[in-house]
């Protein structure tokens, strides 16, 4: 077990008490608290009224408006960050420095530079504490089953995939001042909305090697894109299309992977159950084989609760969680590369974007027409 964590309920602090904390984290934490796995000891929010209301409602003993004071006084084992992306880096680094494990909402950070700074702050004596990202769609029983089939080679080589996050957001959604801006939202639908499907695609298909992207701003008055498309190549030779949109009246989240022996298809919106997956065999596959492929076992929907259960087990065993470090970075790197490719008109390869590259520190890369007015590249091109 980790040298940092006792074998008692993990003392957990929730930072940011807005909608995702309320709708997803507290239900998950409450369930695991009932099983003796966690105990929510503190809530933090810059909005004093919001944090007091939240703490009262969920019976949390400490309500604070200051993260640093809470970290010093309470010394939690686990800090769950449910704040906007712009503050994730600073808050994750502070929590790690205080000896806490971190579970940070997506998008993990607004840039690879920020992500790498968090990774550098991990204390890494081999047993944690480590930071990890909320990517709950990797953790439903459907993804677990299909991942095992794909990794074990049962379906043959994955050849061509489609990954689609086609959602709809109206003008009122973008009237909130922090939305649609690089600095505060972190990016457009490639980053903020499609990140879950992109992360699941990578989890199923393995490492990506090359991306060619396109982005457009077709409807909304935003700094970022409101739709993007991309072609992605994978290390084992497979290829995929990627579509991320907030302009699509018929909303759907979909992943389809054509393998040598079967097509796997997932169709849902914000979360899936086993019944949302289909496996369609190629001609000639024996019926017993198909029946085994279609046996997903007990149904565990994709959810914060499903991921939290695995995370708590990892913390207790001093193990790095699968969405930590490189396991979370690859998704942010693909999204960053998609933007670079879209804004420069060139293919981008995995590993291309590092310190010194403008896209390493800002997803708009200073590109004319995309960077906010007044930034360095915009001025250079004026
Ligand atoms: N995993 C998912 O499926 C999912 C779904 C929705 C949102 N999210 C992510 O969750 C995060 C929060 O989104 P939300 O919809 O709950 O936002 P929200 O605006 O409803 O809540 C954010 C809360 O953070 C507080 N806050 C802001 N700055 C703070 C700071 N410096 N310190 C402490 N508190 C601060 C705000 O006062 C607010 O109460 C975002 O990163 C978002 O992308 C994830």
Tab-separated table of C-alpha atoms and ligand atoms in Angstrom:
chain	number	residue	atom	x	y	z
A	1	UNK	CA	0.000	0.000	0.000
A	2	UNK	CA	1.099	3.594	-0.599
A	3	UNK	CA	3.205	5.038	2.182
A	4	UNK	CA	0.934	8.111	2.046
A	5	UNK	CA	-2.461	6.513	2.518
A	6	UNK	CA	-3.931	4.829	5.580
A	7	UNK	CA	-6.146	1.774	5.306
A	8	UNK	CA	-9.160	3.787	6.511
A	9	UNK	CA	-11.680	5.794	4.425
A	10	UNK	CA	-9.766	8.158	2.117
A	11	UNK	CA	-10.227	11.700	3.466
A	12	UNK	CA	-11.464	13.498	0.369
A	13	UNK	CA	-11.879	17.200	-0.461
A	14	UNK	CA	-14.072	18.463	-3.309
A	15	UNK	CA	-12.857	21.695	-4.913
A	16	UNK	CA	-15.438	23.553	-7.029
A	17	UNK	CA	-19.028	22.957	-5.961
A	18	UNK	CA	-20.833	23.649	-9.243
A	19	UNK	CA	-22.820	21.404	-11.523
A	20	UNK	CA	-20.454	18.437	-12.112
A	21	UNK	CA	-19.554	18.239	-8.405
A	22	UNK	CA	-23.236	18.102	-7.539
A	23	UNK	CA	-24.508	15.872	-10.356
A	24	UNK	CA	-21.697	13.303	-10.608
A	25	UNK	CA	-19.028	13.519	-7.908
A	26	UNK	CA	-21.164	13.699	-4.784
A	27	UNK	CA	-23.343	10.738	-5.819
A	28	UNK	CA	-20.175	8.702	-6.532
A	29	UNK	CA	-18.464	9.787	-3.309
A	30	UNK	CA	-21.618	9.167	-1.262
A	31	UNK	CA	-21.868	5.624	-2.624
A	32	UNK	CA	-18.222	4.850	-1.838
A	33	UNK	CA	-18.537	6.532	1.567
A	34	UNK	CA	-21.363	4.103	2.394
A	35	UNK	CA	-18.926	1.284	1.618
A	36	UNK	CA	-16.281	2.789	3.941
A	37	UNK	CA	-13.920	3.630	1.071
A	38	UNK	CA	-13.975	7.445	1.297
A	39	UNK	CA	-15.077	10.223	3.610
A	40	UNK	CA	-15.769	13.720	2.259
A	41	UNK	CA	-14.052	15.991	4.776
A	42	UNK	CA	-14.039	19.378	3.006
A	43	UNK	CA	-15.572	21.404	0.200
A	44	UNK	CA	-13.906	24.448	-1.330
A	45	UNK	CA	-15.276	27.121	-3.662
A	46	UNK	CA	-14.414	30.771	-4.263
A	47	UNK	CA	-18.144	31.442	-3.879
A	48	UNK	CA	-18.729	31.377	-0.109
A	49	UNK	CA	-22.497	31.022	-0.335
A	50	UNK	CA	-22.245	28.187	-2.856
A	51	UNK	CA	-19.750	26.215	-0.769
A	52	UNK	CA	-21.737	26.611	2.469
A	53	UNK	CA	-24.966	25.517	0.775
A	54	UNK	CA	-23.169	22.539	-0.776
A	55	UNK	CA	-21.536	21.487	2.509
A	56	UNK	CA	-24.850	21.776	4.386
A	57	UNK	CA	-26.709	19.797	1.747
A	58	UNK	CA	-24.224	16.922	1.671
A	59	UNK	CA	-23.238	16.961	5.355
A	60	UNK	CA	-19.608	17.920	4.692
A	61	UNK	CA	-17.935	19.145	7.910
A	62	UNK	CA	-15.673	21.843	6.437
A	63	UNK	CA	-16.638	24.583	3.933
A	64	UNK	CA	-13.794	26.811	2.778
A	65	UNK	CA	-13.190	29.559	0.244
A	66	UNK	CA	-9.416	29.032	0.288
A	67	UNK	CA	-7.824	25.903	-1.148
A	68	UNK	CA	-4.416	26.492	0.427
A	69	UNK	CA	-5.804	26.941	3.933
A	70	UNK	CA	-7.914	23.814	3.562
A	71	UNK	CA	-4.900	21.804	2.319
A	72	UNK	CA	-2.740	22.944	5.241
A	73	UNK	CA	-5.378	22.499	7.935
A	74	UNK	CA	-7.124	19.361	6.702
A	75	UNK	CA	-4.396	17.401	4.876
A	76	UNK	CA	-6.795	15.350	2.701
A	77	UNK	CA	-5.691	12.065	1.082
A	78	UNK	CA	-7.554	12.845	-2.160
A	79	UNK	CA	-8.484	16.167	-3.782
A	80	UNK	CA	-11.183	16.124	-6.471
A	81	UNK	CA	-10.961	19.155	-8.766
A	82	UNK	CA	-14.351	20.201	-10.192
A	83	UNK	CA	-13.272	23.733	-11.071
A	84	UNK	CA	-12.950	25.357	-14.523
A	85	UNK	CA	-9.895	24.189	-16.548
A	86	UNK	CA	-7.906	27.433	-16.218
A	87	UNK	CA	-7.214	26.757	-12.516
A	88	UNK	CA	-6.583	22.998	-12.733
A	89	UNK	CA	-2.789	23.316	-13.023
A	90	UNK	CA	-2.318	25.572	-10.033
A	91	UNK	CA	-4.764	23.618	-7.873
A	92	UNK	CA	-3.385	20.197	-8.830
A	93	UNK	CA	0.196	21.318	-8.073
A	94	UNK	CA	-0.892	22.732	-4.697
A	95	UNK	CA	-2.733	19.535	-3.758
A	96	UNK	CA	0.211	17.322	-4.768
A	97	UNK	CA	2.576	19.549	-2.773
A	98	UNK	CA	0.315	19.002	0.257
A	99	UNK	CA	0.697	15.238	-0.200
A	100	UNK	CA	-2.758	14.574	-1.693
A	101	UNK	CA	-3.680	12.447	-4.690
A	102	UNK	CA	-5.591	14.402	-7.346
A	103	UNK	CA	-8.560	13.460	-9.520
A	104	UNK	CA	-9.065	16.368	-11.911
A	105	UNK	CA	-12.051	17.001	-14.157
A	106	UNK	CA	-11.535	17.132	-17.908
A	107	UNK	CA	-10.065	18.959	-19.711
A	108	UNK	CA	-7.091	18.280	-17.438
A	109	UNK	CA	-5.322	21.538	-18.318
A	110	UNK	CA	-5.511	24.179	-21.038
A	111	UNK	CA	-2.139	23.108	-22.548
A	112	UNK	CA	0.488	20.363	-22.642
A	113	UNK	CA	2.863	22.726	-20.793
A	114	UNK	CA	0.375	22.930	-17.932
A	115	UNK	CA	-0.153	19.166	-17.970
A	116	UNK	CA	3.596	18.530	-17.842
A	117	UNK	CA	3.944	20.946	-14.903
A	118	UNK	CA	1.381	18.908	-12.967
A	119	UNK	CA	3.194	15.677	-13.801
A	120	UNK	CA	6.479	17.245	-12.672
A	121	UNK	CA	4.882	18.084	-9.313
A	122	UNK	CA	4.034	14.427	-8.610
A	123	UNK	CA	6.175	13.320	-5.733
A	124	UNK	CA	6.789	9.917	-7.254
A	125	UNK	CA	8.510	7.771	-4.636
A	126	UNK	CA	6.926	4.955	-6.634
A	127	UNK	CA	3.717	4.860	-4.586
A	128	UNK	CA	2.210	8.305	-5.210
A	129	UNK	CA	0.667	10.681	-4.683
A	130	UNK	CA	-0.183	11.052	-8.373
A	131	UNK	CA	-2.593	13.239	-10.354
A	132	UNK	CA	-5.232	11.693	-12.628
A	133	UNK	CA	-7.951	12.879	-14.995
A	134	UNK	CA	-11.713	12.196	-14.995
A	135	UNK	CA	-12.221	10.065	-18.140
A	136	UNK	CA	-15.215	8.079	-16.930
A	137	UNK	CA	-16.045	6.510	-20.308
A	138	UNK	CA	-13.053	4.179	-20.052
A	139	UNK	CA	-14.576	2.556	-16.982
A	140	UNK	CA	-17.989	1.132	-17.955
A	141	UNK	CA	-18.302	-2.637	-18.417
A	142	UNK	CA	-18.847	-2.117	-22.172
A	143	UNK	CA	-15.479	-0.429	-22.696
A	144	UNK	CA	-13.795	-2.958	-20.435
A	145	UNK	CA	-15.195	-5.881	-22.457
A	146	UNK	CA	-14.445	-4.393	-25.889
A	147	UNK	CA	-10.949	-3.307	-24.802
A	148	UNK	CA	-10.205	-6.879	-23.729
A	149	UNK	CA	-11.487	-8.259	-27.067
A	150	UNK	CA	-9.412	-5.747	-29.039
A	151	UNK	CA	-6.231	-6.067	-26.969
A	152	UNK	CA	-6.471	-9.844	-27.006
A	153	UNK	CA	-6.802	-9.851	-30.812
A	154	UNK	CA	-10.173	-11.667	-30.767
A	155	UNK	CA	-11.693	-9.342	-33.399
A	156	UNK	CA	-8.592	-9.216	-35.592
A	157	UNK	CA	-6.772	-5.975	-36.408
A	158	UNK	CA	-8.715	-2.705	-35.944
A	159	UNK	CA	-8.687	-1.183	-39.456
A	160	UNK	CA	-10.922	1.882	-39.660
A	161	UNK	CA	-12.770	3.806	-36.961
A	162	UNK	CA	-15.208	6.712	-36.729
A	163	UNK	CA	-15.412	8.821	-33.602
A	164	UNK	CA	-18.197	11.328	-33.389
A	165	UNK	CA	-19.264	13.858	-30.777
A	166	UNK	CA	-22.014	15.717	-32.585
A	167	UNK	CA	-23.850	17.781	-29.990
A	168	UNK	CA	-25.947	20.956	-30.026
A	169	UNK	CA	-25.346	24.103	-27.978
A	170	UNK	CA	-27.405	27.269	-28.516
A	171	UNK	CA	-26.466	30.960	-28.233
A	172	UNK	CA	-27.656	31.093	-24.617
A	173	UNK	CA	-25.068	28.429	-23.735
A	174	UNK	CA	-22.334	30.713	-25.080
A	175	UNK	CA	-23.722	33.827	-23.336
A	176	UNK	CA	-21.823	32.682	-20.191
A	177	UNK	CA	-18.630	34.802	-20.426
A	178	UNK	CA	-16.023	32.039	-19.849
A	179	UNK	CA	-17.391	29.791	-22.601
A	180	UNK	CA	-15.964	29.869	-26.115
A	181	UNK	CA	-12.650	31.406	-24.944
A	182	UNK	CA	-9.254	29.722	-25.073
A	183	UNK	CA	-8.083	31.073	-21.718
A	184	UNK	CA	-11.138	30.061	-19.729
A	185	UNK	CA	-12.791	27.117	-21.510
A	186	UNK	CA	-9.517	25.675	-22.794
A	187	UNK	CA	-10.785	25.107	-26.362
A	188	UNK	CA	-13.884	24.473	-28.452
A	189	UNK	CA	-15.721	21.158	-28.902
A	190	UNK	CA	-12.499	19.258	-29.781
A	191	UNK	CA	-11.336	19.984	-26.237
A	192	UNK	CA	-14.394	20.614	-24.099
A	193	UNK	CA	-16.979	18.221	-25.549
A	194	UNK	CA	-15.313	15.616	-27.788
A	195	UNK	CA	-12.495	14.851	-25.347
A	196	UNK	CA	-14.389	11.932	-23.799
A	197	UNK	CA	-15.033	10.136	-27.098
A	198	UNK	CA	-11.488	10.898	-28.279
A	199	UNK	CA	-10.093	9.477	-25.057
A	200	UNK	CA	-12.183	6.319	-25.401
A	201	UNK	CA	-11.148	5.931	-29.054
A	202	UNK	CA	-7.475	6.026	-28.016
A	203	UNK	CA	-8.146	3.656	-25.154
A	204	UNK	CA	-9.588	1.143	-27.642
A	205	UNK	CA	-7.367	1.742	-30.688
A	206	UNK	CA	-3.983	2.252	-28.976
A	207	UNK	CA	-1.338	4.900	-29.679
A	208	UNK	CA	-1.944	7.469	-32.429
A	209	UNK	CA	0.887	8.605	-34.695
A	210	UNK	CA	-0.451	11.298	-37.056
A	211	UNK	CA	-3.370	13.712	-37.345
A	212	UNK	CA	-4.670	15.997	-40.107
A	213	UNK	CA	-7.298	18.397	-38.816
A	214	UNK	CA	-9.762	21.036	-39.967
A	215	UNK	CA	-11.576	23.556	-37.762
A	216	UNK	CA	-14.318	26.067	-38.477
A	217	UNK	CA	-16.327	28.709	-36.674
A	218	UNK	CA	-19.686	28.436	-38.421
A	219	UNK	CA	-22.402	29.626	-36.028
A	220	UNK	CA	-21.278	30.921	-32.658
A	221	UNK	CA	-19.596	34.195	-31.737
A	222	UNK	CA	-16.633	32.501	-30.016
A	223	UNK	CA	-12.807	32.654	-30.076
A	224	UNK	CA	-12.491	28.891	-30.486
A	225	UNK	CA	-13.877	26.624	-33.222
A	226	UNK	CA	-17.465	25.366	-33.036
A	227	UNK	CA	-16.783	22.328	-35.240
A	228	UNK	CA	-13.726	20.294	-36.197
A	229	UNK	CA	-12.932	17.211	-38.245
A	230	UNK	CA	-9.748	15.161	-38.384
A	231	UNK	CA	-8.106	12.089	-39.860
A	232	UNK	CA	-6.022	10.067	-37.429
A	233	UNK	CA	-3.478	7.297	-38.065
A	234	UNK	CA	-2.624	4.715	-35.397
A	235	UNK	CA	0.639	2.957	-34.613
A	236	UNK	CA	-0.627	-0.397	-35.863
A	237	UNK	CA	-1.670	1.133	-39.198
A	238	UNK	CA	-5.411	1.650	-38.560
A	239	UNK	CA	-7.034	4.981	-39.477
A	240	UNK	CA	-9.952	6.976	-38.054
A	241	UNK	CA	-12.175	9.979	-38.669
A	242	UNK	CA	-12.973	12.339	-35.811
A	243	UNK	CA	-15.847	14.856	-35.730
A	244	UNK	CA	-16.475	17.246	-32.831
A	245	UNK	CA	-19.415	19.612	-33.175
A	246	UNK	CA	-21.753	21.767	-31.103
A	247	UNK	CA	-23.894	22.520	-34.184
A	248	UNK	CA	-25.680	19.195	-34.647
A	249	UNK	CA	-29.451	19.206	-33.956
A	250	UNK	CA	-29.571	15.403	-33.784
A	251	UNK	CA	-27.151	14.844	-30.920
A	252	UNK	CA	-25.136	11.649	-30.682
A	253	UNK	CA	-21.858	10.313	-29.325
A	254	UNK	CA	-20.616	7.423	-31.410
A	255	UNK	CA	-17.582	5.220	-31.867
A	256	UNK	CA	-17.446	2.595	-34.594
A	257	UNK	CA	-14.454	0.357	-35.181
A	258	UNK	CA	-14.251	-1.991	-38.150
A	259	UNK	CA	-11.888	-4.851	-37.346
A	260	UNK	CA	-10.931	-7.799	-39.544
A	261	UNK	CA	-13.550	-10.044	-37.924
A	262	UNK	CA	-16.237	-7.670	-36.641
A	263	UNK	CA	-17.560	-4.136	-36.439
A	264	UNK	CA	-17.947	-2.717	-32.928
A	265	UNK	CA	-20.346	0.171	-32.516
A	266	UNK	CA	-21.151	2.330	-29.487
A	267	UNK	CA	-24.024	4.827	-29.739
A	268	UNK	CA	-25.002	6.971	-26.747
A	269	UNK	CA	-25.020	10.589	-25.648
A	270	UNK	CA	-23.444	11.376	-22.253
A	271	UNK	CA	-22.891	7.858	-20.910
A	272	UNK	CA	-23.482	4.254	-21.956
A	273	UNK	CA	-24.720	0.892	-20.717
A	274	UNK	CA	-23.924	-2.532	-22.175
A	275	UNK	CA	-27.003	-2.315	-24.433
A	276	UNK	CA	-25.519	0.720	-26.216
A	277	UNK	CA	-22.758	-1.464	-27.728
A	278	UNK	CA	-23.228	-3.691	-30.794
A	279	UNK	CA	-20.861	-6.269	-32.243
A	280	UNK	CA	-21.589	-7.268	-35.843
A	281	UNK	CA	-19.473	-10.191	-37.104
A	282	UNK	CA	-17.884	-10.550	-40.520
A	283	UNK	CA	-19.380	-13.375	-42.632
A	284	UNK	CA	-18.299	-16.844	-41.547
A	285	UNK	CA	-17.620	-16.193	-37.848
A	286	UNK	CA	-19.132	-19.137	-35.889
A	287	UNK	CA	-22.269	-18.379	-33.873
A	288	UNK	CA	-20.727	-19.527	-30.554
A	289	UNK	CA	-17.857	-17.086	-31.071
A	290	UNK	CA	-20.271	-14.224	-31.754
A	291	UNK	CA	-22.322	-15.163	-28.682
A	292	UNK	CA	-19.181	-15.011	-26.520
A	293	UNK	CA	-18.244	-11.598	-27.983
A	294	UNK	CA	-21.739	-10.335	-27.188
A	295	UNK	CA	-21.614	-11.469	-23.560
A	296	UNK	CA	-20.698	-8.230	-21.804
A	297	UNK	CA	-21.290	-9.633	-18.307
A	298	UNK	CA	-22.805	-7.562	-15.490
A	299	UNK	CA	-23.867	-4.104	-16.638
A	300	UNK	CA	-21.805	-1.285	-15.157
A	301	UNK	CA	-22.643	2.016	-16.880
A	302	UNK	CA	-19.833	4.445	-17.655
A	303	UNK	CA	-19.833	6.845	-14.709
A	304	UNK	CA	-17.765	8.810	-12.251
A	305	UNK	CA	-18.585	6.097	-9.720
A	306	UNK	CA	-17.106	3.355	-11.913
A	307	UNK	CA	-13.838	5.292	-12.308
A	308	UNK	CA	-13.682	6.388	-8.660
A	309	UNK	CA	-13.887	2.773	-7.504
A	310	UNK	CA	-10.813	1.881	-9.597
A	311	UNK	CA	-8.990	5.044	-8.535
A	312	UNK	CA	-9.529	4.355	-4.833
A	313	UNK	CA	-8.185	0.837	-5.282
A	314	UNK	CA	-5.129	2.236	-7.090
A	315	UNK	CA	-4.517	4.788	-4.321
A	316	UNK	CA	-4.770	2.128	-1.632
A	317	UNK	CA	-2.218	0.040	-3.519
A	318	UNK	CA	0.104	2.968	-4.312
A	319	UNK	CA	-0.478	2.426	-8.040
A	320	UNK	CA	-0.519	5.076	-10.722
A	321	UNK	CA	-4.079	5.323	-12.110
A	322	UNK	CA	-4.532	4.647	-15.844
A	323	UNK	CA	-5.553	8.262	-16.591
A	324	UNK	CA	-2.405	9.627	-14.892
A	325	UNK	CA	0.737	10.830	-16.640
A	326	UNK	CA	1.157	9.448	-20.166
A	327	UNK	CA	-2.227	7.703	-19.869
A	328	UNK	CA	-4.004	11.075	-19.761
A	329	UNK	CA	-1.494	13.098	-21.772
A	330	UNK	CA	-1.931	11.206	-25.070
A	331	UNK	CA	-5.518	12.479	-25.394
A	332	UNK	CA	-4.546	16.093	-24.699
A	333	UNK	CA	-1.642	15.716	-27.144
A	334	UNK	CA	-3.932	14.462	-29.923
A	335	UNK	CA	-6.328	17.370	-29.378
A	336	UNK	CA	-3.416	19.833	-29.355
A	337	UNK	CA	-2.086	18.287	-32.572
A	338	UNK	CA	-5.548	18.486	-34.159
A	339	UNK	CA	-5.603	22.254	-33.504
A	340	UNK	CA	-2.033	22.713	-34.775
A	341	UNK	CA	-2.796	20.762	-37.921
A	342	UNK	CA	-6.049	22.646	-38.507
A	343	UNK	CA	-4.478	26.082	-38.007
A	344	UNK	CA	-1.247	25.409	-39.943
A	345	UNK	CA	-2.640	23.165	-42.689
A	346	UNK	CA	0.009	20.484	-42.085
A	347	UNK	CA	-0.044	16.947	-40.673
A	348	UNK	CA	1.194	16.711	-37.081
A	349	UNK	CA	2.858	13.624	-35.614
A	350	UNK	CA	2.840	12.341	-32.044
A	351	UNK	CA	5.814	13.783	-30.179
A	352	UNK	CA	6.104	16.831	-32.511
A	353	UNK	CA	4.764	19.384	-30.021
A	354	UNK	CA	7.173	20.123	-27.181
A	355	UNK	CA	8.686	23.093	-25.335
A	356	UNK	CA	9.361	25.971	-27.772
A	357	UNK	CA	6.413	25.078	-30.007
A	358	UNK	CA	3.699	27.771	-29.705
A	359	UNK	CA	1.051	25.046	-29.488
A	360	UNK	CA	2.787	23.596	-26.416
A	361	UNK	CA	1.668	26.534	-24.292
A	362	UNK	CA	-1.564	27.626	-26.028
A	363	UNK	CA	-3.933	25.524	-28.089
A	364	UNK	CA	-4.504	28.353	-30.590
A	365	UNK	CA	-0.737	28.507	-31.106
A	366	UNK	CA	-1.010	32.250	-31.785
A	367	UNK	CA	-2.546	31.458	-35.200
A	368	UNK	CA	-3.940	34.471	-37.066
A	369	UNK	CA	-7.733	34.371	-37.063
A	370	UNK	CA	-7.795	32.005	-34.087
A	371	UNK	CA	-5.660	33.572	-31.360
A	372	UNK	CA	-7.475	36.125	-29.184
A	373	UNK	CA	-6.898	39.709	-30.319
A	374	UNK	CA	-3.759	41.244	-28.801
A	375	UNK	CA	-1.738	38.021	-28.448
A	376	UNK	CA	1.843	37.816	-29.672
A	377	UNK	CA	1.361	36.264	-33.118
A	378	UNK	CA	-1.656	38.420	-33.897
A	379	UNK	CA	0.504	41.486	-33.179
A	380	UNK	CA	3.382	40.075	-35.268
A	381	UNK	CA	1.029	39.668	-38.221
A	382	UNK	CA	-0.676	43.078	-37.790
B	1	LIG	N1	-16.654	14.553	-16.780
B	1	LIG	C1	-17.725	15.102	-17.318
B	1	LIG	O1	-18.545	14.425	-17.955
B	1	LIG	C2	-17.942	16.576	-17.159
B	1	LIG	C3	-19.204	17.135	-17.442
B	1	LIG	C4	-19.371	18.513	-17.239
B	1	LIG	C5	-18.306	19.317	-16.830
B	1	LIG	N2	-17.080	18.738	-16.610
B	1	LIG	C6	-15.913	19.566	-16.214
B	1	LIG	O2	-16.004	19.895	-14.815
B	1	LIG	C7	-15.387	21.173	-14.585
B	1	LIG	C8	-16.394	22.080	-13.872
B	1	LIG	O3	-17.536	22.221	-14.710
B	1	LIG	P1	-18.971	22.623	-14.114
B	1	LIG	O4	-19.920	22.441	-15.247
B	1	LIG	O5	-19.231	21.941	-12.840
B	1	LIG	O6	-18.739	24.193	-13.854
B	1	LIG	P2	-19.535	25.132	-12.840
B	1	LIG	O7	-19.295	26.518	-13.302
B	1	LIG	O8	-20.941	24.656	-12.652
B	1	LIG	O9	-18.775	24.894	-11.432
B	1	LIG	C9	-17.450	25.329	-11.215
B	1	LIG	C10	-17.328	25.765	-9.757
B	1	LIG	O10	-15.957	26.099	-9.490
B	1	LIG	C11	-15.930	27.271	-8.700
B	1	LIG	N3	-14.619	27.903	-8.877
B	1	LIG	C12	-14.174	28.661	-9.916
B	1	LIG	N4	-12.882	29.017	-9.700
B	1	LIG	C13	-12.524	28.464	-8.534
B	1	LIG	C14	-11.311	28.478	-7.789
B	1	LIG	N5	-10.221	29.122	-8.233
B	1	LIG	N6	-11.286	27.803	-6.608
B	1	LIG	C15	-12.381	27.160	-6.137
B	1	LIG	N7	-13.568	27.132	-6.799
B	1	LIG	C16	-13.621	27.774	-7.982
B	1	LIG	C17	-17.081	28.095	-9.193
B	1	LIG	O11	-17.478	29.090	-8.220
B	1	LIG	C18	-18.151	27.017	-9.428
B	1	LIG	O12	-18.922	26.795	-8.259
B	1	LIG	C19	-14.936	21.686	-15.955
B	1	LIG	O13	-13.569	21.375	-16.153
B	1	LIG	C20	-15.818	20.893	-16.921
B	1	LIG	O14	-15.249	20.725	-18.213
B	1	LIG	C21	-16.895	17.399	-16.742
